[in-house]
Short mmCIF file of C-alpha atoms and ligand atoms in Angstrom, two decimals:
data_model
loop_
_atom_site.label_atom_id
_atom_site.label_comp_id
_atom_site.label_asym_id
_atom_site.label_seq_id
_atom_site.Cartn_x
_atom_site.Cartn_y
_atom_site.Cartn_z
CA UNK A 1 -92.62 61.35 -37.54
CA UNK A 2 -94.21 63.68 -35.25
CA UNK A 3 -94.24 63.54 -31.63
CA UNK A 4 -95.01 65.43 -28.70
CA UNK A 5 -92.32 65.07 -26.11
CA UNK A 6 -93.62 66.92 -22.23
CA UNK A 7 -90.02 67.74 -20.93
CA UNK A 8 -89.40 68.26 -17.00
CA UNK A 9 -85.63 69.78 -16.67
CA UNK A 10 -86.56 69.87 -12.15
CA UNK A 11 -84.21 70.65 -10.23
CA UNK A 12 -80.32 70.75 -9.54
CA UNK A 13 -78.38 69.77 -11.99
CA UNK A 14 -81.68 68.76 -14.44
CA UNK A 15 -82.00 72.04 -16.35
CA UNK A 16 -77.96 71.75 -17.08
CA UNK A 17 -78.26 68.07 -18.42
CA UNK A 18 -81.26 68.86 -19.85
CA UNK A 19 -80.32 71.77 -21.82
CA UNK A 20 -77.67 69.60 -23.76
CA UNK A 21 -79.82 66.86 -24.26
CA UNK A 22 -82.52 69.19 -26.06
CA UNK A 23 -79.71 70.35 -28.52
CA UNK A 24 -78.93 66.92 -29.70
CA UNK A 25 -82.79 65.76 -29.57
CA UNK A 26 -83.12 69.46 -32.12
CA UNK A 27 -80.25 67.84 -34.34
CA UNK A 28 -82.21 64.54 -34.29
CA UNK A 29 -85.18 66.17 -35.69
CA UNK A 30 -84.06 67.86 -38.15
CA UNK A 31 -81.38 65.85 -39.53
CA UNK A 32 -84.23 62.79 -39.97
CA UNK A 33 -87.00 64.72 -40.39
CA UNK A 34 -89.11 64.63 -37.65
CA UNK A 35 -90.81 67.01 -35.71
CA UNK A 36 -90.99 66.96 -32.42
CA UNK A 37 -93.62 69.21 -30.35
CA UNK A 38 -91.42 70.05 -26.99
CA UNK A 39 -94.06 70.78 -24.04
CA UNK A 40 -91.68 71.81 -21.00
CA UNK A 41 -93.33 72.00 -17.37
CA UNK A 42 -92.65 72.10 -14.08
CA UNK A 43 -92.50 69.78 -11.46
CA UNK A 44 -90.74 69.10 -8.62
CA UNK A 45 -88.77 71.79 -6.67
CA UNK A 46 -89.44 74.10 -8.89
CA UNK A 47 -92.90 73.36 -9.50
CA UNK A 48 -93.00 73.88 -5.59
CA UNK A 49 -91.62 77.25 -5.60
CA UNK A 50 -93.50 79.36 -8.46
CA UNK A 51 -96.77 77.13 -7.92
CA UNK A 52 -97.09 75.33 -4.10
CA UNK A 53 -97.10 71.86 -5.39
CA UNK A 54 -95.03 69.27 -6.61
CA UNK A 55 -97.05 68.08 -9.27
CA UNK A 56 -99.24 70.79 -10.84
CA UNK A 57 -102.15 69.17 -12.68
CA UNK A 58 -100.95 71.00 -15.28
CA UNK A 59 -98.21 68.97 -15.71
CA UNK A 60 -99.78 66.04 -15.10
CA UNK A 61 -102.13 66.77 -18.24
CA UNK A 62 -99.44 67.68 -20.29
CA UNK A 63 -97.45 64.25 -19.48
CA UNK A 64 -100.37 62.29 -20.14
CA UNK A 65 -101.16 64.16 -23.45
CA UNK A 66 -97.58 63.40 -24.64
CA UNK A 67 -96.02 60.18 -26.28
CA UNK A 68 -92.92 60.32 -24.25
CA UNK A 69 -91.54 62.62 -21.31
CA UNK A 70 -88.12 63.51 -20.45
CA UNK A 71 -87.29 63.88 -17.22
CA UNK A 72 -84.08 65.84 -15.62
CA UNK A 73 -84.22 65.45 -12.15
CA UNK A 74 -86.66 66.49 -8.96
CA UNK A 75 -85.65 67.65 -5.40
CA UNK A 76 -83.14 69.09 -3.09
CA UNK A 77 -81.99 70.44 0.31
CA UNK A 78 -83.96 73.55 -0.23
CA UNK A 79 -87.44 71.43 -0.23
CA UNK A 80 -86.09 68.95 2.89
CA UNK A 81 -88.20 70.12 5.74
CA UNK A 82 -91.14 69.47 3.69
CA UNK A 83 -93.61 66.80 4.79
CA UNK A 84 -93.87 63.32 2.74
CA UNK A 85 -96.97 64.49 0.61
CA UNK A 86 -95.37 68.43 -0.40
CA UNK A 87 -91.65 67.13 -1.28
CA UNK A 88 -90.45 67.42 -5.07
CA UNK A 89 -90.35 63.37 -4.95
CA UNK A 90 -93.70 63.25 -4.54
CA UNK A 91 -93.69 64.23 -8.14
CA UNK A 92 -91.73 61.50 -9.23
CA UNK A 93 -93.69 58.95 -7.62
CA UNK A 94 -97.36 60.74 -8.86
CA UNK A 95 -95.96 60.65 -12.69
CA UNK A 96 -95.24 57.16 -12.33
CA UNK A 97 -98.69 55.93 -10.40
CA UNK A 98 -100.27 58.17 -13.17
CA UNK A 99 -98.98 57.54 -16.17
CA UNK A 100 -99.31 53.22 -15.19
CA UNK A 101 -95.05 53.12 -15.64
CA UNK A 102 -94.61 50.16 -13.98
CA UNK A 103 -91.82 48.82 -16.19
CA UNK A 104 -88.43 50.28 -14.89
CA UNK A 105 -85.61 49.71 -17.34
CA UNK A 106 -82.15 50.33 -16.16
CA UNK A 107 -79.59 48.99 -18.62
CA UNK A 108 -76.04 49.54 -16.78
CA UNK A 109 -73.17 48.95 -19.04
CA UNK A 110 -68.97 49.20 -18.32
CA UNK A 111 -67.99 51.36 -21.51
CA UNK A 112 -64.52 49.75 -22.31
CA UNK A 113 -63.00 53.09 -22.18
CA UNK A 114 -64.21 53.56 -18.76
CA UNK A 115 -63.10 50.55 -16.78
CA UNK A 116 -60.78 52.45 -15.03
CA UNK A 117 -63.46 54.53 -13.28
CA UNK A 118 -65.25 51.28 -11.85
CA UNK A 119 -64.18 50.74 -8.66
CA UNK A 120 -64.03 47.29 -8.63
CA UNK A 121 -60.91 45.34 -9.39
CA UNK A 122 -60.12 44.63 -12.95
CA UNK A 123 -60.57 40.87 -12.59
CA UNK A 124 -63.20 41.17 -11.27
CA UNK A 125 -64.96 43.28 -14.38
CA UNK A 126 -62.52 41.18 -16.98
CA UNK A 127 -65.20 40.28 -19.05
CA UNK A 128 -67.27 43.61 -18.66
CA UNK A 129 -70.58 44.21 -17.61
CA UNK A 130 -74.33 44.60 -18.88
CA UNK A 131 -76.94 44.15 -16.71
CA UNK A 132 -80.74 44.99 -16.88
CA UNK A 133 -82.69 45.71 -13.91
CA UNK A 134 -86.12 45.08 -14.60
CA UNK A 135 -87.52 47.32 -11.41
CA UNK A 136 -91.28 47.07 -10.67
CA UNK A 137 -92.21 51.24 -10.31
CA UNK A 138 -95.68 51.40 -9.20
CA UNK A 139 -96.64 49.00 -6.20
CA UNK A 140 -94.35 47.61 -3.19
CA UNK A 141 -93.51 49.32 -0.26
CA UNK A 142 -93.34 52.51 -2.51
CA UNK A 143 -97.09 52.87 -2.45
CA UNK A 144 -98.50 50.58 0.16
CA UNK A 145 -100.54 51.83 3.43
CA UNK A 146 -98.28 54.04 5.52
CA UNK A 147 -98.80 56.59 8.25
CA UNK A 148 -97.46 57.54 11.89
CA UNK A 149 -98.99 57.06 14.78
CA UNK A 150 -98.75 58.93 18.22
CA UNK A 151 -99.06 56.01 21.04
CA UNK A 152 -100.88 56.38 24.64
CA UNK A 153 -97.31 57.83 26.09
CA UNK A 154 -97.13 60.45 23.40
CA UNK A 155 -94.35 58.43 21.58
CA UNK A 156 -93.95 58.56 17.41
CA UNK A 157 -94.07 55.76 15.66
CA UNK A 158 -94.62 55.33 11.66
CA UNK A 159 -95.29 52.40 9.10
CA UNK A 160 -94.96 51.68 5.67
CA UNK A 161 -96.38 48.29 4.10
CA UNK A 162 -94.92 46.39 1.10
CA UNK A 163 -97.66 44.92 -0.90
CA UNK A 164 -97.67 43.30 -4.21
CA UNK A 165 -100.80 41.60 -5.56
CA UNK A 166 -100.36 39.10 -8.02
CA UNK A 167 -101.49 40.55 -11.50
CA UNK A 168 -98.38 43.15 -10.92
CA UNK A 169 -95.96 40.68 -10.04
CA UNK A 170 -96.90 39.03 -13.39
CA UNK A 171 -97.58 41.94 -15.49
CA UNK A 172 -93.37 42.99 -14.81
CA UNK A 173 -92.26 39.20 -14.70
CA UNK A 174 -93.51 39.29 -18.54
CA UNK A 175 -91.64 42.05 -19.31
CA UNK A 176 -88.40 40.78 -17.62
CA UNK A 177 -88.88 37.49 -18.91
CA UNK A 178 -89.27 39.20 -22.80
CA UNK A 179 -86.24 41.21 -21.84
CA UNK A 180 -83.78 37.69 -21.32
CA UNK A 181 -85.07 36.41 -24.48
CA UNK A 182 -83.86 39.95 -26.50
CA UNK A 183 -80.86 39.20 -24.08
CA UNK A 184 -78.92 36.19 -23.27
CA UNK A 185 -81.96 34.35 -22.01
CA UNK A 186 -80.77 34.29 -18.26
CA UNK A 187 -82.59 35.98 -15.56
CA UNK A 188 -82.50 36.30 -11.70
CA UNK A 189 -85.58 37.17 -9.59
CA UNK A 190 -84.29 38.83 -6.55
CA UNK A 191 -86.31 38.96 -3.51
CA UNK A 192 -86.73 38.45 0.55
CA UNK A 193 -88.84 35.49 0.49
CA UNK A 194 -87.26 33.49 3.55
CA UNK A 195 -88.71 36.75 5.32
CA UNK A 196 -91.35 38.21 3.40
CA UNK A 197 -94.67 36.99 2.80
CA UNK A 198 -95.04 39.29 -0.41
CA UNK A 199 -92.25 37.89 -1.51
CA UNK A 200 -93.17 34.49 -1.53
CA UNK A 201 -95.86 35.37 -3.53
CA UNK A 202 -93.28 37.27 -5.77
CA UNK A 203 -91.22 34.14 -6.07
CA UNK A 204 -94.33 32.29 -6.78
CA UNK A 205 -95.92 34.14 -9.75
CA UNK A 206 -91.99 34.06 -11.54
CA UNK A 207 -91.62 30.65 -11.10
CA UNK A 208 -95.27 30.29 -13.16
CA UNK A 209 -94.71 32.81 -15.50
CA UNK A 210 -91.58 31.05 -16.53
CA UNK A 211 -93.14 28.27 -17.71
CA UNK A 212 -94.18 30.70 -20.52
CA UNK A 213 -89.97 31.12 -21.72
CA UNK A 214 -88.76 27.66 -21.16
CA UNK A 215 -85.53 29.34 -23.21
CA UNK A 216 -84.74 31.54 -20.48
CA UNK A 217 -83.22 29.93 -17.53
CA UNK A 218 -84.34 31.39 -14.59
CA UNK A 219 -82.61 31.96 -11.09
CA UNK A 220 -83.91 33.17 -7.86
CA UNK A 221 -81.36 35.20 -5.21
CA UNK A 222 -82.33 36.70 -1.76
CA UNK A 223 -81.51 40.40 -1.90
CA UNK A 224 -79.29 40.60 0.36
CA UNK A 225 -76.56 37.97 -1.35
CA UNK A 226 -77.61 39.97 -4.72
CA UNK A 227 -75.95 42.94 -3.22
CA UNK A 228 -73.12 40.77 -2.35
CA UNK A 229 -72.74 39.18 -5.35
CA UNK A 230 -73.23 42.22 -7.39
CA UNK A 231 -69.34 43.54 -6.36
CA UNK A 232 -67.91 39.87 -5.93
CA UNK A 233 -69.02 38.56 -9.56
CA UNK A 234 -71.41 41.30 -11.38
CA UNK A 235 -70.87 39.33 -14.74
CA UNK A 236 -73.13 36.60 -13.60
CA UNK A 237 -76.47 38.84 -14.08
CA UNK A 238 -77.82 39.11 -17.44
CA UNK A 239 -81.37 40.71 -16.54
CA UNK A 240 -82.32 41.26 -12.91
CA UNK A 241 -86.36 41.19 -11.99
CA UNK A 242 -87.22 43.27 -8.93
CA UNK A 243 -89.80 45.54 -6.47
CA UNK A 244 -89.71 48.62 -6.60
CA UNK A 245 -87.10 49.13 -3.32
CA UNK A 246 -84.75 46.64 -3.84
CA UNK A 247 -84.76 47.95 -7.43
CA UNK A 248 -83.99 51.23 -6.46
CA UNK A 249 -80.92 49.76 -3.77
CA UNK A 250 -79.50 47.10 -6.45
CA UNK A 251 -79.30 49.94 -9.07
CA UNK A 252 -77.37 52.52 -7.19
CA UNK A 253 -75.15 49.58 -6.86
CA UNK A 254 -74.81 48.28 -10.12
CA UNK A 255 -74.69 52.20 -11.63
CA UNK A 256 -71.55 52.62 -9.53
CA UNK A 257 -69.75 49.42 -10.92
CA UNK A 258 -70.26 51.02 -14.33
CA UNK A 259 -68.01 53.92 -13.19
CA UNK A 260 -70.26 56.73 -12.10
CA UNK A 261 -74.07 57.50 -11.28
CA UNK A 262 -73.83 59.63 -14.10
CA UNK A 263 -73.92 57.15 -16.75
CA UNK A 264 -77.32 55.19 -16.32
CA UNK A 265 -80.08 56.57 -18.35
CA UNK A 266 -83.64 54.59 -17.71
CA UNK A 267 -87.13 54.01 -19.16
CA UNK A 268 -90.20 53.86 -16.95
CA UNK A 269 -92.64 52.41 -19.35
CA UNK A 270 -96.54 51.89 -19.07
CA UNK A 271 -98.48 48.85 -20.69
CA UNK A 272 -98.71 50.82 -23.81
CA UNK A 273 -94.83 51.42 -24.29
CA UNK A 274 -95.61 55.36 -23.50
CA UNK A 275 -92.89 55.91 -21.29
CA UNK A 276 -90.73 58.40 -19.39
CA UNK A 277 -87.12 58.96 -19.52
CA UNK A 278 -84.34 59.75 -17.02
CA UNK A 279 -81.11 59.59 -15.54
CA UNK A 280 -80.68 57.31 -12.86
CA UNK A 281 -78.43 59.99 -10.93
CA UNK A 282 -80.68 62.76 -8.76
CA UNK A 283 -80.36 66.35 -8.59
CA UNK A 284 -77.06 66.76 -7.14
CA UNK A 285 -77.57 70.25 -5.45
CA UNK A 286 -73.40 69.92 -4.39
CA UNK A 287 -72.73 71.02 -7.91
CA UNK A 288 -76.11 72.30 -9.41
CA UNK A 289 -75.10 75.14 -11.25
CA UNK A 290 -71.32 74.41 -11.81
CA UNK A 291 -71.75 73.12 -15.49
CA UNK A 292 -69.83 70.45 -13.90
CA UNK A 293 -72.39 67.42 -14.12
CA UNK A 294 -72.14 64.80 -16.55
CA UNK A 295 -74.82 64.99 -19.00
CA UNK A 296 -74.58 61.46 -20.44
CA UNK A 297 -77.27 59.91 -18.80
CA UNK A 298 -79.51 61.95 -19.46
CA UNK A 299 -78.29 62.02 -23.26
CA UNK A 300 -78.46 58.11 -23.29
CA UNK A 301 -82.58 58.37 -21.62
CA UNK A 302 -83.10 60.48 -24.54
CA UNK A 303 -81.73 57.58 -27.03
CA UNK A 304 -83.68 54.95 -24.82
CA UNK A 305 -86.70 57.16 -25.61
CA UNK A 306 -86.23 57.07 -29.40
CA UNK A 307 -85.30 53.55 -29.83
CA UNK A 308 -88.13 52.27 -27.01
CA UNK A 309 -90.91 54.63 -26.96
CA UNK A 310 -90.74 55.91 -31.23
CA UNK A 311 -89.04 52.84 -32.60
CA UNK A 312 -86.22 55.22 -34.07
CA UNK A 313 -83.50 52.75 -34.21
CA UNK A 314 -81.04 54.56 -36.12
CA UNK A 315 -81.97 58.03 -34.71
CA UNK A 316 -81.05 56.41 -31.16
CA UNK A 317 -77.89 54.67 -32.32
CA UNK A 318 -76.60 57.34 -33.71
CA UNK A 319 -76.66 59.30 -30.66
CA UNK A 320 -75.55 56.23 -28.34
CA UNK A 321 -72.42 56.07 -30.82
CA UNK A 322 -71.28 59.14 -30.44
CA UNK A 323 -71.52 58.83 -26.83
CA UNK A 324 -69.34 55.92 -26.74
CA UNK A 325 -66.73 57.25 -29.77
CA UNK A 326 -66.38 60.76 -27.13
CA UNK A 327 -65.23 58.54 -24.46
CA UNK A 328 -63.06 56.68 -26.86
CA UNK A 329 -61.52 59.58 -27.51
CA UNK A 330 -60.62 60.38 -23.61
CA UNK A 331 -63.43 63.48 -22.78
CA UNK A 332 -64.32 63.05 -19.06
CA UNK A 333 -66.64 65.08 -16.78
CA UNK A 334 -65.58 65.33 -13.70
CA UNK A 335 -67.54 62.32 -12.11
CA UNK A 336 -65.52 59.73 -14.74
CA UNK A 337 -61.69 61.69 -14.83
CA UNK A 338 -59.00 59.56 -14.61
CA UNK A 339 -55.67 60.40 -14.96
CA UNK A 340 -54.68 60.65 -18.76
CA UNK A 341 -57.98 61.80 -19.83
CA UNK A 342 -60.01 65.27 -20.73
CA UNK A 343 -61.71 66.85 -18.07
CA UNK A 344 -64.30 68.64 -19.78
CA UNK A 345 -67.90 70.56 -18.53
CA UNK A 346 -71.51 69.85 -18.65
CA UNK A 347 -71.58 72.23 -21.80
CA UNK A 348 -68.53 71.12 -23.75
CA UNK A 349 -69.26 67.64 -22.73
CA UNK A 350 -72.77 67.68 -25.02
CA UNK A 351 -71.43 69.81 -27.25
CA UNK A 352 -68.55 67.26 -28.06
CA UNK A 353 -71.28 64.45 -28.46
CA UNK A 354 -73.29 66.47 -30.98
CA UNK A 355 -70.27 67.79 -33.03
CA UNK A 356 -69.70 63.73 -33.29
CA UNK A 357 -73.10 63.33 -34.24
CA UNK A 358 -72.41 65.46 -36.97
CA UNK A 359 -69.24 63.61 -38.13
CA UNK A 360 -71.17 60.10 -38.28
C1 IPM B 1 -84.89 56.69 -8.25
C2 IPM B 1 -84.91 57.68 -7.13
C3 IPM B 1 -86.35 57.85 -6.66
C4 IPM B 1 -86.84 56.51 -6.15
C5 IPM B 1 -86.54 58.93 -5.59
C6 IPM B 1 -85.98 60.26 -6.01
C7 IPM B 1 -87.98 59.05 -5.20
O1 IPM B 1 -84.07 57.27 -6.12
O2 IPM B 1 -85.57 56.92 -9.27
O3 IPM B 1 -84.20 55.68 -8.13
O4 IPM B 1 -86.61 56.15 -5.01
O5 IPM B 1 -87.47 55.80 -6.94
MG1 MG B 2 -82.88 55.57 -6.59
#
């Protein structure tokens, strides 16, 4: 198959992860036979510093032009000071409003071989974990009206407003719901509504949508006891529905009972399934440059991308094998060492998942 793939390595420790991820996507390609067109632009910090903006619309054409884009990650203390609409983020946010991904997967798993790094008590993570969070990416407080305001005594004050109008609660209910049913049929709808109006109406579209999956048994939790019950019970949660902030709280939280930021890869997909792929993790500028980060993530977007966005099944199992066989076989980064195991680097770390590619 051929496929044109835009690739933004950003900032930190991006181009590092990135880097190894290319060299098993190159393996992919030629080892099945595809070809795959590799467009890489800027964006981001770097996009900032050799052009003045966060998004060139250079990029932004490219993206849109391609079937899939990889993303390493954007932003940094260098680019701090920076007002809302001129910080690397403000790429992030752009791709996503622009390219329609309102769809964010985030599939955290507990590798067996890893349940030492989760921080949570054995018992507690007995019987392993796999949760989906279903995160809605393009409305919320993310993108509602927001400004600051200078009052009559020359006081600051600022506002952002968290909006969600019914056609997008439904449009990412659907896909949650069509998640449980590829799943094990249960999901929760998390939300504020004994505070929030928005989500009321939130609560309100589920609840008819549902009526659409009578085989998925659906559950509602306020957000706030979701965060609770995340560390008390996590295996309760098949496939979590969200907006777009409590997403992005709930999945730092559920990343981190999976042993380390560093592990969850996610999709960002449009109505189309065009989609774009990253780590979870950010651009960790405390060891950008150290060949120190752990480049799995960003390995396992790239297999999301495959198996979600080009229906390469095989091409994406193969890689998401490997991953798991190398931590079988006791190679840690740094973020995931326990005692007993391998400490290796960014580099030998993707190099040991593509030499087991090989061996598969
Ligand atoms: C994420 C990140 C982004 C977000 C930031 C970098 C804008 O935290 O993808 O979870 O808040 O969505
Ligand atoms: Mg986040």
């Amino acid at each position: 198959m051929y496929k044109k793939i835009a690739v933004i390595p950003g900032d930190g420790i991006g181009p590092e992860v990135m880097q190894q991820t290319l060299a098993i996507l190159e393996y992919v390609e030629k080892v099945f036979g595809h070809q795959f067109e590799i467009n890489e632009c800027l964006a981001g910090g770097a996009a900032i510093d050799q052009e003045g903006v966060p998004l060139p619309p250079k990029t932004l054409e490219t993206c849109k032009d391609a079937d899939a884009v990889l993303l390493g990650a954007l932003g940094g203390p260098k680019w701090d000071h920076l007002d809302g609409q001129k910080r690397p983020e403000k790429a992030l946010l752009g791709l996503r409003k622009e390219l329609e991904l309102f769809a964010n997967l985030r599939p955290a798993i507990l590798f067996p071989a890893l349940s030492d790094s989760c921080p949570l008590k054995p018992s507690i993570v007995e019987n392993g974990l796999d949760v989906m969070v279903v995160r809605e990416l393009t409305g919320g407080i993310y993108f509602g009206k927001q400004g600051t305001i200078i009052d009559g005594d020359g006081k600051e004050a600022a506002y952002d407003t968290m909006f969600y109008h019914e056609d997008e609660v439904r449009r990412i209910a659907k896909i949650a719901f069509e998640m449980a049913l590829k799943r094990n049929k249960k999901l929760m709808s998390v939300d504020k509504a004994n505070v929030l109006e928005n989500s009321r109406l939130w609560r309100k579209i589920v609840v008819e949508e549902a009526v659409n999956y009578p085989d998925v048994t659906l559950d509602h939790m306020y957000v706030d006891n979701a965060a609770m019950q995340l560390v008390r019970n996590p295996g309760q949660f098949d496939v979590i529905v969200t907006g777009n902030m409590f997403g992005d709280i709930l999945s730092d939280e559920v990343s981190m009972i999976t042993g380390s930021i560093g592990m969850l890869p996610s999709a960002s997909l449009s109505a189309d399934q065009k989609g774009m792929y990253e780590p979870i993790h950010g651009s960790a500028p405390d060891i950008a440059g150290e060949n120190k980060a752990n480049p799995l993530a960003m390995i396992l977007s790239c297999a999301m991308m495959l198996r979600t966005s080009f229906d390469m099944m095989q091409e994406a199992n193969l890689i998401e094998n490997a991953v798991e066989e190398v931590l079988n076989k006791g190679y840690r980064t740094a973020d995931i060492y326990s005692e007993g195991t391998k400490m290796v680097s960014t580099e030998e770390m993707g190099q040991v998942v593509l030499h087991t590619m090989k061996t598969m």
